[in-house]
Coordinates of C-alpha atoms in Angstrom, one line a residue:
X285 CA 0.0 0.0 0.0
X286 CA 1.5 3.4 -1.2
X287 CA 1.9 6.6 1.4
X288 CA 1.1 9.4 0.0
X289 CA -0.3 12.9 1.0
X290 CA -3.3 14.6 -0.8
X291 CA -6.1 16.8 0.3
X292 CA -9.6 16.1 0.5
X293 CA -13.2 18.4 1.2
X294 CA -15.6 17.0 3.1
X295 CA -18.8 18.3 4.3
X296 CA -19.3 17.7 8.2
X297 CA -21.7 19.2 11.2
X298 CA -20.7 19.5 14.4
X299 CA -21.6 21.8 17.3
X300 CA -19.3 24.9 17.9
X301 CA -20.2 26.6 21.6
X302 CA -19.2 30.3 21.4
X303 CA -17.2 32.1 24.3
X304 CA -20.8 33.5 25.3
X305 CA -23.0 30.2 24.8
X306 CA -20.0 28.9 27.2
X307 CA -20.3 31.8 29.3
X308 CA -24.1 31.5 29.8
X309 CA -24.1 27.8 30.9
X310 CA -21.5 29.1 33.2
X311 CA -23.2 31.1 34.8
X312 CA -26.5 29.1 34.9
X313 CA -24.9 26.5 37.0
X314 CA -23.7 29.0 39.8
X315 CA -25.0 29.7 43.5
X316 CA -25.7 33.3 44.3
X317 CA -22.6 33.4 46.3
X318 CA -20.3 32.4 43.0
X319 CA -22.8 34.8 41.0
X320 CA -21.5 38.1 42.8
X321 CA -18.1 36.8 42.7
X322 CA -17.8 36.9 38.5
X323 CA -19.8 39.7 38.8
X324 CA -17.5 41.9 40.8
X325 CA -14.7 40.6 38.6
X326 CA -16.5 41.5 36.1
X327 CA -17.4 45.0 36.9
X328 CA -13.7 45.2 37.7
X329 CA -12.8 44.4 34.3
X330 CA -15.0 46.0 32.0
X331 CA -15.2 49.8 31.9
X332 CA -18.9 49.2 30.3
X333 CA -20.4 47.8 33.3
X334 CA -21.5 49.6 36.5
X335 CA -23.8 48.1 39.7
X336 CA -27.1 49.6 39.9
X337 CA -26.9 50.8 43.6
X338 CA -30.4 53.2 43.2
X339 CA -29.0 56.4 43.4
X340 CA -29.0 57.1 40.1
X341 CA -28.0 56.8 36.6
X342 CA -24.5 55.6 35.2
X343 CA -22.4 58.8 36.0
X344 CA -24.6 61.2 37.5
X345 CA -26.0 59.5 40.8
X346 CA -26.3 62.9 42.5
X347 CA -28.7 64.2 40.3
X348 CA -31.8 62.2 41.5
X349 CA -32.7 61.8 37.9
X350 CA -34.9 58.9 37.7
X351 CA -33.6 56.3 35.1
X352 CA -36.4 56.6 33.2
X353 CA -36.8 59.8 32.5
X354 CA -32.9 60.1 31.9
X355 CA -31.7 61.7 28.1
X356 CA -30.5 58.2 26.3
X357 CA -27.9 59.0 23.8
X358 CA -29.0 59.2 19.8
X359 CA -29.3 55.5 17.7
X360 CA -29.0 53.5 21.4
X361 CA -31.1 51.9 23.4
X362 CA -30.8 51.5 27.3
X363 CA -30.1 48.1 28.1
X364 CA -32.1 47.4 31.5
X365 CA -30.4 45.5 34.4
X366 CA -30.8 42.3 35.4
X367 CA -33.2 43.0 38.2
X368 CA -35.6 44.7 35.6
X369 CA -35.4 42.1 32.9
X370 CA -36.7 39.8 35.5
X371 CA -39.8 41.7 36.5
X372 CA -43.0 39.3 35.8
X373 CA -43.5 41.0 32.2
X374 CA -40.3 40.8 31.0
X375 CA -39.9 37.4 32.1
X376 CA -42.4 35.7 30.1
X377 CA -41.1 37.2 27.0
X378 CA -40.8 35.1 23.9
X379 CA -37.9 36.9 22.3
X380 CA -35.6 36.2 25.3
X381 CA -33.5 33.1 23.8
X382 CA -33.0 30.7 26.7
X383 CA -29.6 28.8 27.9
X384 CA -31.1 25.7 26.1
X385 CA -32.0 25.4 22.4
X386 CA -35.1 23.1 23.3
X387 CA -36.5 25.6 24.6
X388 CA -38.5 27.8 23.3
X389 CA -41.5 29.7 25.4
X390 CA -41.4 30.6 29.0
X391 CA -44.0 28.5 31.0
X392 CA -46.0 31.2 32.7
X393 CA -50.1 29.7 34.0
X394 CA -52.5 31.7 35.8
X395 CA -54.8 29.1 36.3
X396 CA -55.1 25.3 36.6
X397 CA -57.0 25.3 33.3
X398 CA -54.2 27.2 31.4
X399 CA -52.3 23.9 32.4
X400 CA -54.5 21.6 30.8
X401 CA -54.7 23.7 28.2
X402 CA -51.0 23.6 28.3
X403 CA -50.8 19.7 28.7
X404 CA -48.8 19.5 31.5
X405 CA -52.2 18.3 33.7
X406 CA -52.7 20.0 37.3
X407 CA -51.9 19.2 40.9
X408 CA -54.7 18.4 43.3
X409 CA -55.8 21.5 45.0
X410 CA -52.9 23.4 43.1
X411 CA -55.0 26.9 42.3
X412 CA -54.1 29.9 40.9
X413 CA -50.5 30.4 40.3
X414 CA -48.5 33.2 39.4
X415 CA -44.5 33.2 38.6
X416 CA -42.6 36.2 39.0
X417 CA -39.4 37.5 40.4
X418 CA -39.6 39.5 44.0
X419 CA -39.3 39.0 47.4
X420 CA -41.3 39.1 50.7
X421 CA -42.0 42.5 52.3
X422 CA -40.4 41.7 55.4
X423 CA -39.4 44.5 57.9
X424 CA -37.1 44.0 60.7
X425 CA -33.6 43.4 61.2
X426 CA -32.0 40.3 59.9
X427 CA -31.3 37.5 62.6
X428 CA -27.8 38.3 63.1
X429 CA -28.7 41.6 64.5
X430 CA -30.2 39.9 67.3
X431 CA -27.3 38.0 68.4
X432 CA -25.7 38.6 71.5
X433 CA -21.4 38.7 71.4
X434 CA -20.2 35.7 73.3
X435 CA -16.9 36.1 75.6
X436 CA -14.0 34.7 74.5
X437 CA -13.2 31.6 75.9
X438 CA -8.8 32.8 76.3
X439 CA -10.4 36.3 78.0
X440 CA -12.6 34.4 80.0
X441 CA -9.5 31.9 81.3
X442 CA -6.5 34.3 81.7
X443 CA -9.0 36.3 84.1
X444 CA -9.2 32.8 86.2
X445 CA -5.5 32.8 86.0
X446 CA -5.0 36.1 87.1
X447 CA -7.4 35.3 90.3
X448 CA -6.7 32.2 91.6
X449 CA -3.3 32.0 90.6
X450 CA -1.3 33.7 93.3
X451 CA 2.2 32.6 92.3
X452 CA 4.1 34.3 89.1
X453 CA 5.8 30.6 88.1
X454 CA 2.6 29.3 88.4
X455 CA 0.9 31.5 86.0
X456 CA 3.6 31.1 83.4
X457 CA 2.9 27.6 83.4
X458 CA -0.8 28.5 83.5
X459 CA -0.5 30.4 80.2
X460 CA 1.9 27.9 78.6
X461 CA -0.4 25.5 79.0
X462 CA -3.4 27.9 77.7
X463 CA -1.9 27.6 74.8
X464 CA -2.5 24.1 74.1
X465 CA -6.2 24.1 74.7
X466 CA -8.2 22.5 71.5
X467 CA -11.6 24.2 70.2
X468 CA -13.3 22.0 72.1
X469 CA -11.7 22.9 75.6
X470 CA -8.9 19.7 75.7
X471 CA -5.8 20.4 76.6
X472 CA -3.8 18.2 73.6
X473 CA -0.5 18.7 74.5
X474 CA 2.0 16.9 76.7
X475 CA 3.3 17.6 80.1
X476 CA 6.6 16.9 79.6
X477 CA 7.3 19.3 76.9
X478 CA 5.6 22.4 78.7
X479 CA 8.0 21.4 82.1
X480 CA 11.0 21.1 79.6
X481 CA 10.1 24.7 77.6
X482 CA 9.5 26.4 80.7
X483 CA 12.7 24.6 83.0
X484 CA 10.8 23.9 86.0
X485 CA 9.6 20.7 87.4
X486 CA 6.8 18.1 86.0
X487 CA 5.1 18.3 89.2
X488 CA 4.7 21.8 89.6
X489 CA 3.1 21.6 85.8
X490 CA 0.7 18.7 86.9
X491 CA -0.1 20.6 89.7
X492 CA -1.0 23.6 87.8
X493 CA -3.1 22.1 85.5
X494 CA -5.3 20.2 88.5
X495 CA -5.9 23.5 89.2
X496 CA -6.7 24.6 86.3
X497 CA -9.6 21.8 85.5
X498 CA -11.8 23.2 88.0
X499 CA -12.2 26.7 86.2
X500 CA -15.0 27.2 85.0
X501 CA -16.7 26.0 82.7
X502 CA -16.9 22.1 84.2
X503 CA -14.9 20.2 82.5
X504 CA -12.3 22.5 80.8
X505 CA -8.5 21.2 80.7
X506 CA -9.5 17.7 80.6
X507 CA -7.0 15.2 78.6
X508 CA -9.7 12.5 77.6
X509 CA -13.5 12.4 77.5
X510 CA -13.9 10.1 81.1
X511 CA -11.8 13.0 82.9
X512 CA -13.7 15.9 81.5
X513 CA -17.2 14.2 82.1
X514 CA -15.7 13.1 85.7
X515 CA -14.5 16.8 86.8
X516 CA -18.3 17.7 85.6
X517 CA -19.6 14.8 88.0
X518 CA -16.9 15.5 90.8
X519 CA -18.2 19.5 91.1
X520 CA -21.5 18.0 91.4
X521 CA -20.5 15.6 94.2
X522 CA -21.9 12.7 92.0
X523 CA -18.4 10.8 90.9
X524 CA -19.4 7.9 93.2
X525 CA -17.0 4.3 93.0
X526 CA -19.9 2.7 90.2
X527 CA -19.9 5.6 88.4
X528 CA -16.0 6.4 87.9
X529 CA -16.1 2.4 86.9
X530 CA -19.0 3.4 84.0
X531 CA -16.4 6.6 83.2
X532 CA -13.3 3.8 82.5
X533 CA -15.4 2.1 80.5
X534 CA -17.0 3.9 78.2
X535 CA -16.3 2.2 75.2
X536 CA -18.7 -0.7 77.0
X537 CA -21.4 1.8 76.7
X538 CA -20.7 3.0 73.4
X539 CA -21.0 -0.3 72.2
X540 CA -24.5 -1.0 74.3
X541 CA -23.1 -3.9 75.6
X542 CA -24.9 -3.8 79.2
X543 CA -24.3 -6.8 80.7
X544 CA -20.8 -6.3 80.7
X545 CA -21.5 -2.4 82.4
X546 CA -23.7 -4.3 84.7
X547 CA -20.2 -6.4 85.8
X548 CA -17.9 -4.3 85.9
X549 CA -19.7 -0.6 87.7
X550 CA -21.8 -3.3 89.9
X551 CA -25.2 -2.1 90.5
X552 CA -28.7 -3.1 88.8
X553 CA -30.2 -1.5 85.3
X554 CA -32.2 0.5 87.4
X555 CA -28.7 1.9 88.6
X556 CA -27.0 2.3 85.5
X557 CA -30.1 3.5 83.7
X558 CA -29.9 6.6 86.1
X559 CA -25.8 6.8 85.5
X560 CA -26.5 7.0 81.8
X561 CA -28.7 9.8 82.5
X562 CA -26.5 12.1 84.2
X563 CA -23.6 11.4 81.9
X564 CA -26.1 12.4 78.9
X565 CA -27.0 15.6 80.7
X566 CA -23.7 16.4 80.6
X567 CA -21.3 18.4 78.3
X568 CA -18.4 17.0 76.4
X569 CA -17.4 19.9 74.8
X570 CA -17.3 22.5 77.4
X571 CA -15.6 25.4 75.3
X572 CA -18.4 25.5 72.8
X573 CA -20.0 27.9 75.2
X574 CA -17.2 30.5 73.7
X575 CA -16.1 32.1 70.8
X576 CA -19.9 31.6 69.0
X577 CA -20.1 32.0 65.6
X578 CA -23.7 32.4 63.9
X579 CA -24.2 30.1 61.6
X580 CA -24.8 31.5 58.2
X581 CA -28.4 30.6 57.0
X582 CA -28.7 29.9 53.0
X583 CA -29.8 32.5 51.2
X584 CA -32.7 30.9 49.1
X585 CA -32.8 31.7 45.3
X586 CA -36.5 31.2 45.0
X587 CA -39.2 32.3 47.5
X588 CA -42.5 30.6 47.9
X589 CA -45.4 31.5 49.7
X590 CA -49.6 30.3 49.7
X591 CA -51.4 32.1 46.9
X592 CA -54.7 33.8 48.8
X593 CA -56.8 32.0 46.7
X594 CA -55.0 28.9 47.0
X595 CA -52.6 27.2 45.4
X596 CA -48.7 28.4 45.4
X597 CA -46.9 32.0 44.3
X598 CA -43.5 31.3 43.3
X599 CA -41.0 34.5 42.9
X600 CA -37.3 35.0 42.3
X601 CA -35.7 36.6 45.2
X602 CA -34.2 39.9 44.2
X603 CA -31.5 40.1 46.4
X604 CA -29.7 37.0 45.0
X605 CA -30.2 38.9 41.3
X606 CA -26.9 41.3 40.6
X607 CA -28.2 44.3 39.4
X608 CA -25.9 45.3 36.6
X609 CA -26.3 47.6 33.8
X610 CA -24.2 49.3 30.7
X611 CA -23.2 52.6 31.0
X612 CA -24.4 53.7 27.9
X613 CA -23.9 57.5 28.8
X614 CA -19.7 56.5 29.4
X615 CA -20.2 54.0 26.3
X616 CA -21.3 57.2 24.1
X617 CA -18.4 59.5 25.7
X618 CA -15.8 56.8 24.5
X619 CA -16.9 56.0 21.5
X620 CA -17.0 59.7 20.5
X621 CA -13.6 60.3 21.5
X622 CA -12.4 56.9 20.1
X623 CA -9.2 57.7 17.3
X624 CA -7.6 54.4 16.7
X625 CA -8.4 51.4 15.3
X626 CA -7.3 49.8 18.4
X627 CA -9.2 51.7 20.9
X628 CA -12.8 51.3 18.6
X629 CA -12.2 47.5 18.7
X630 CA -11.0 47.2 22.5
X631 CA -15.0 49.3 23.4
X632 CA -16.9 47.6 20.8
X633 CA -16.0 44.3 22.7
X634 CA -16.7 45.9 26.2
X635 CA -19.6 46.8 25.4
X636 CA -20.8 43.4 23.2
X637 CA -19.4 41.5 26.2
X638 CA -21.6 43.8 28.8
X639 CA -24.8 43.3 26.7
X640 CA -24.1 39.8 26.9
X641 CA -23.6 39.4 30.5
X642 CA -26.5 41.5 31.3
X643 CA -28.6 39.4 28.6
X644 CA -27.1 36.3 30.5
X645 CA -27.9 37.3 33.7
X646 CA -31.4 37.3 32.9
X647 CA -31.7 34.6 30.7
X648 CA -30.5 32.4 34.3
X649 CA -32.9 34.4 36.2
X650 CA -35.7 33.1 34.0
X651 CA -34.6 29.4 33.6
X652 CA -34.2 29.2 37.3
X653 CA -37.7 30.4 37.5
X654 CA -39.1 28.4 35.0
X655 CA -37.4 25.1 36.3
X656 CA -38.8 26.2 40.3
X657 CA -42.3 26.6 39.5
X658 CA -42.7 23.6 37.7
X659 CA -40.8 21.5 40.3
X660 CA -43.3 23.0 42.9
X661 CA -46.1 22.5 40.9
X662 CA -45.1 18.9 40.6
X663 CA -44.4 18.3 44.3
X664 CA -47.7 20.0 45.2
X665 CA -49.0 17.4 47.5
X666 CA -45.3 17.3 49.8
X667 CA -46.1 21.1 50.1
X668 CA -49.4 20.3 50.9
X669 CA -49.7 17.4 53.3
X670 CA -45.7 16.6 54.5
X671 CA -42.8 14.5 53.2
X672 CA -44.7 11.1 52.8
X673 CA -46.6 12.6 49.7
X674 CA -43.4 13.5 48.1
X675 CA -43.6 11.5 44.3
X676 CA -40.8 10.5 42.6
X677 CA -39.1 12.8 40.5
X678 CA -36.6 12.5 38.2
X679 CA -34.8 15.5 35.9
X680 CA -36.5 14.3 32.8
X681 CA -39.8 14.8 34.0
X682 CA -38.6 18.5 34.7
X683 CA -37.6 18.3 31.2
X684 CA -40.0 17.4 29.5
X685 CA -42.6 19.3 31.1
X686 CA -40.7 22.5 30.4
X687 CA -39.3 21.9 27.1
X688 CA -35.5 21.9 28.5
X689 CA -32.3 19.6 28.0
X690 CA -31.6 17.3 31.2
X691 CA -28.3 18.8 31.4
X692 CA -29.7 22.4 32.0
X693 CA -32.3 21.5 34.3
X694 CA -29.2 19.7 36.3
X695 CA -27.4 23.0 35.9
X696 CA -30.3 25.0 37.4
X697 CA -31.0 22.7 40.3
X698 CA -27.3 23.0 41.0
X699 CA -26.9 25.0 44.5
X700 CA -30.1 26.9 44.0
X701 CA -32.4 27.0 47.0
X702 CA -36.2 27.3 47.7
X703 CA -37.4 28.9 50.6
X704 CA -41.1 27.3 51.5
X705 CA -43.5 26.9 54.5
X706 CA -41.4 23.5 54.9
X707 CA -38.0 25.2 55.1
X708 CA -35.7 25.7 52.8
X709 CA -34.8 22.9 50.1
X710 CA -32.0 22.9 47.3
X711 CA -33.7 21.8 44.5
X712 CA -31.8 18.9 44.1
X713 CA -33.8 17.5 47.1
X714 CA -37.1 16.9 45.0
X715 CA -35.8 14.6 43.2
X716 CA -36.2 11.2 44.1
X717 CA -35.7 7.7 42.9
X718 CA -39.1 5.7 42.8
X719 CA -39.3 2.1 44.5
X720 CA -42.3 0.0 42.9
X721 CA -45.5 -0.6 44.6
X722 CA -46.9 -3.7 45.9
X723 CA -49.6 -3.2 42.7
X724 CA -47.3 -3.2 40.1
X725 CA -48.7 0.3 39.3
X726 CA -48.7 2.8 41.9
X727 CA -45.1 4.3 42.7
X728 CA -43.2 6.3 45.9
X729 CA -40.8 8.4 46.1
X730 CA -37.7 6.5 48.1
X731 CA -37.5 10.0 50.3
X732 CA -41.3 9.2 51.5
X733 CA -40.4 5.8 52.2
X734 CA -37.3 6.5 54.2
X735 CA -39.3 8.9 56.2
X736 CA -41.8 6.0 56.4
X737 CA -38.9 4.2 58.3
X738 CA -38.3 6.2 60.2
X739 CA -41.9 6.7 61.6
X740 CA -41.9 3.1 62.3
X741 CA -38.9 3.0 64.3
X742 CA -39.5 5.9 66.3
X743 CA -43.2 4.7 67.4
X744 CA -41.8 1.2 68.2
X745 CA -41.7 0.0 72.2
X746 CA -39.0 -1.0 73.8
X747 CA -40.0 -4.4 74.4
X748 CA -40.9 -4.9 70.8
X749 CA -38.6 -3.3 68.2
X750 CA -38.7 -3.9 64.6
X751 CA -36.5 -5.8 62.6
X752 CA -35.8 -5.0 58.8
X753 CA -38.0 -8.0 58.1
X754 CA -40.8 -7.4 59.8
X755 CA -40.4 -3.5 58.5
X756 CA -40.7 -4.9 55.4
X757 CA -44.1 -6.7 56.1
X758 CA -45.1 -3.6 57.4
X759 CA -44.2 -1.4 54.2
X760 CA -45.4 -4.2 52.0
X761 CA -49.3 -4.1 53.4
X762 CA -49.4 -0.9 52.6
X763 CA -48.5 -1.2 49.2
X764 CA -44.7 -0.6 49.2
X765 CA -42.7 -3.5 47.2
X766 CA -39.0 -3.2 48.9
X767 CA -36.3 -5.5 50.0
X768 CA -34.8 -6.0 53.1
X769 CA -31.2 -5.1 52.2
X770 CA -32.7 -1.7 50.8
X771 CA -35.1 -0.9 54.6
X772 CA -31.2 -1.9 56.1
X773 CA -29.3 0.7 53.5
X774 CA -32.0 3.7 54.5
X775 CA -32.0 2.7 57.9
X776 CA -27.8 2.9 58.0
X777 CA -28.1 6.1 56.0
X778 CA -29.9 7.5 58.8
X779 CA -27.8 7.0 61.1
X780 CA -30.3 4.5 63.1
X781 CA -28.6 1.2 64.7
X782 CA -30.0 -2.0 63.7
X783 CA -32.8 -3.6 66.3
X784 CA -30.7 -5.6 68.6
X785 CA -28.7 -2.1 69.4
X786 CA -31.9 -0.1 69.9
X787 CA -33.5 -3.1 71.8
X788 CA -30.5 -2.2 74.1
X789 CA -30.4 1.1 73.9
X790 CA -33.8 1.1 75.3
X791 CA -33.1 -0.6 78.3
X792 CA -30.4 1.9 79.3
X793 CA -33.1 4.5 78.9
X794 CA -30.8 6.4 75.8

């Protein structure tokens, strides 16, 4: 067979994604948190761009001009900001192109009949519904505001040092050893090294830090978890001979094994039921107290809320939307005073990339939208009546409902939160695998049945708890095909022990 080179045409398709298709997806599949992030950079980047901060107009925020009613320069047209493009008119707009090419109009229904009309069927008791971006008029401070500073736990020890700690060696040793203290309130280093670093004697140190285990709070300084629980039981004059023995053997009681704590701390279950007790009303992290940091609550995407007339309104929460807008004002300026070549090209593609990222921004706000109302709309009854109504739900039911690619529903659902009279959700938590019912028709969602599960197990008596057979019995008379192995693979995913270990469990009272 000959080598040779030669050149042939051929006709191919394939699909090219542009740096702003690319872009676009990006930015669909970001939290709010990521969102202002590239937005900042952004802003920091392109000249074009400015945050709409409601003072005012591009370069004249002192003026008090109202947007609106602001001169727009000759041939140009103000391109809104994100927060306007998804106001409830704008956002059912058929000449928005979406992120995905399936799709084509924005699902917007005022009325169950507009989605039979529609043929996407309607929820039981589902209503009137109405889609738009806003948020709840809520007034008040936030719930940080209300939090109250914590002492620190350091200020809070050096001024137990300084008080009960008459000698100066001893309160070097006191702040060595300060320094060794774990979140938690352990002291996690070793006595040997502090006596050696400071030059003074290991007695002196272990001395020092007997002392310093009955600051307060209980249990502070302690090396293991038997010695902080028993300073916390010695200050309340309950470390007693049976209970020091349940203390050195703890590992006995994580592993329920009672007849073995029965042997070895030497009382009756009556007696060690009431040990177990005390030691659960105790702490086991006593510096947790200090240095409190508030958790920080999700900020949902989506906001939900009962319609009036029933049925569910579903809004995009406004302060999760960037509100960005070109500077056309500025853009006019330059473009005036542009010479070069150079200089016309560098602001035409400022301000073609600033129309796109506003046009971006909005096209997310309106998928996300669009994806949220009709997940709600299809988990109407788990709104409605509680987690065991929850159907399953896959993406491309999503998808097909809505006229979307699985992919960009999977994008949307990505970190994006709703905020309902159940809580708050990620989106991602509608969707559900579906187990089989005992009919061979009807299906449930495997979250409902979990929660079914748990129910069980949580109204069982001590003298009779269920086994992941006779759960099964139980979830297959009422119409709920599952196997054994999957009741034990929920059960262990929630963290609850098998029957023999609560059967135990039970009897110590936990």
């Amino acid at each position: 067979m000959a080598l040779q080179q030669r050149l042939d045409i051929r006709q191919s398709q394939s699909l090219v994604m542009t740096p702003q298709l690319q872009q676009a997806i990006k930015l669909l599949q970001l939290s709010n948190l990521e969102l202002a992030e590239y937005v900042d950079s952004e802003l920091e980047r392109n000249p074009l761009l400015e945050r709409d901060d409601g003072t005012g107009w591009n370069d004249a925020p002192t003026t008090g001009v109202d947007r609106e009613e602001a001169p727009a320069p000759v041939n140009e047209a103000r391109v809104a900001d994100t927060v306007e493009l998804a106001t409830s008119d704008r956002m059912a707009g058929s000449n928005d192109a979406p992120l995905d090419t399936d799709y084509e109009n924005v699902y917007t229904n005022s009325s169950a009949a507009d989605m039979d009309s529609a043929g996407l069927g309607s929820g039981e008791q589902f209503g009137e519904w109405s889609s738009r971006s806003g948020g709840f008029d809520e007034e008040g401070e936030g719930f940080e505001a209300t939090l109250t500073e914590r002492p620190k736990l350091r200020d809070h020890l050096e001024e137990q040092i300084t008080m009960d700690l008459g000698d100066r060696l001893d309160r070097m040793v006191a702040y060595a050893l300060l320094d060794h203290l774990d979140e938690a309130g352990y002291f996690t280093g070793k006595l040997e090294e502090v006596a050696a670093q400071l030059g003074c004697g290991l007695e002196q140190v272990e001395n020092v830090l007997l002392r310093m285990q009955r600051f307060d709070p209980a249990g502070i300084f302690a090396r293991t978890l038997a010695e902080c629980l028993g300073n916390q039981l010695r200050e309340k004059n309950r470390l007693d001979p049976c209970m020091q023995a349940l203390l050195n053997n703890l590992p006995l009681l994580a592993a329920r094994n009672l007849q073995q704590l029965l042997k070895v701390c030497g009382c009756d279950a009556e007696d060690l039921s009431d040990m177990v007790a005390e030691i659960k009303a105790l702490n086991p992290k006593p510096a947790l107290a200090f240095d409190f940091e508030p958790v920080q609550t999700v900020v949902p995407d989506i906001l939900m809320r009962a319609s009036p007339g029933g049925g569910w309104i579903v809004e995009l929460n406004t302060e999760t939307l960037p509100r960005v807008l070109v500077n056309q004002r500025y853009h006019s300026r330059v473009t005036s005073g542009a010479r070069s070549k150079a200089d016309k090209e560098y602001i035409a593609e400022q301000f073609q990339s600033a129309s796109w990222l506003v046009k971006s921004l909005h096209q997310r706000a309106n998928t996300i939208l669009k994806v949220a109302t009709e997940i709600v709309r299809q988990q109407d009854a788990f709104f409605l009546h509680g987690l065991q109504f929850m159907k399953p739900l896959i993406l491309r039911d999503i998808a097909e409902a809505i006229g979307m690619h699985e992919s960009t529903v999977s994008r949307v659902t990505t970190n994006k939160f709703l905020s309902s009279p159940r809580g708050v959700f990620e989106l991602k938590y509608f969707f559900t695998s579906a187990i089989q019912g005992a009919d061979g028709q009807a299906a449930h969602s495997a979250e409902a049945v979990r929660y079914r599960i748990k129910a069980l197990i949580d109204a069982e008596k001590a003298d009779d708890t269920l086994s992941d057979d006779k759960i099964v019995e139980i979830l297959r008379a009422d119409g709920i095909d599952i196997a054994r192995r999957t009741v034990a693979k929920y059960r262990e995913g929630m963290k609850i022990p098998s029957s023999v270990q609560r059967r135990r469990e039970k009897a110590l009272g936990l």
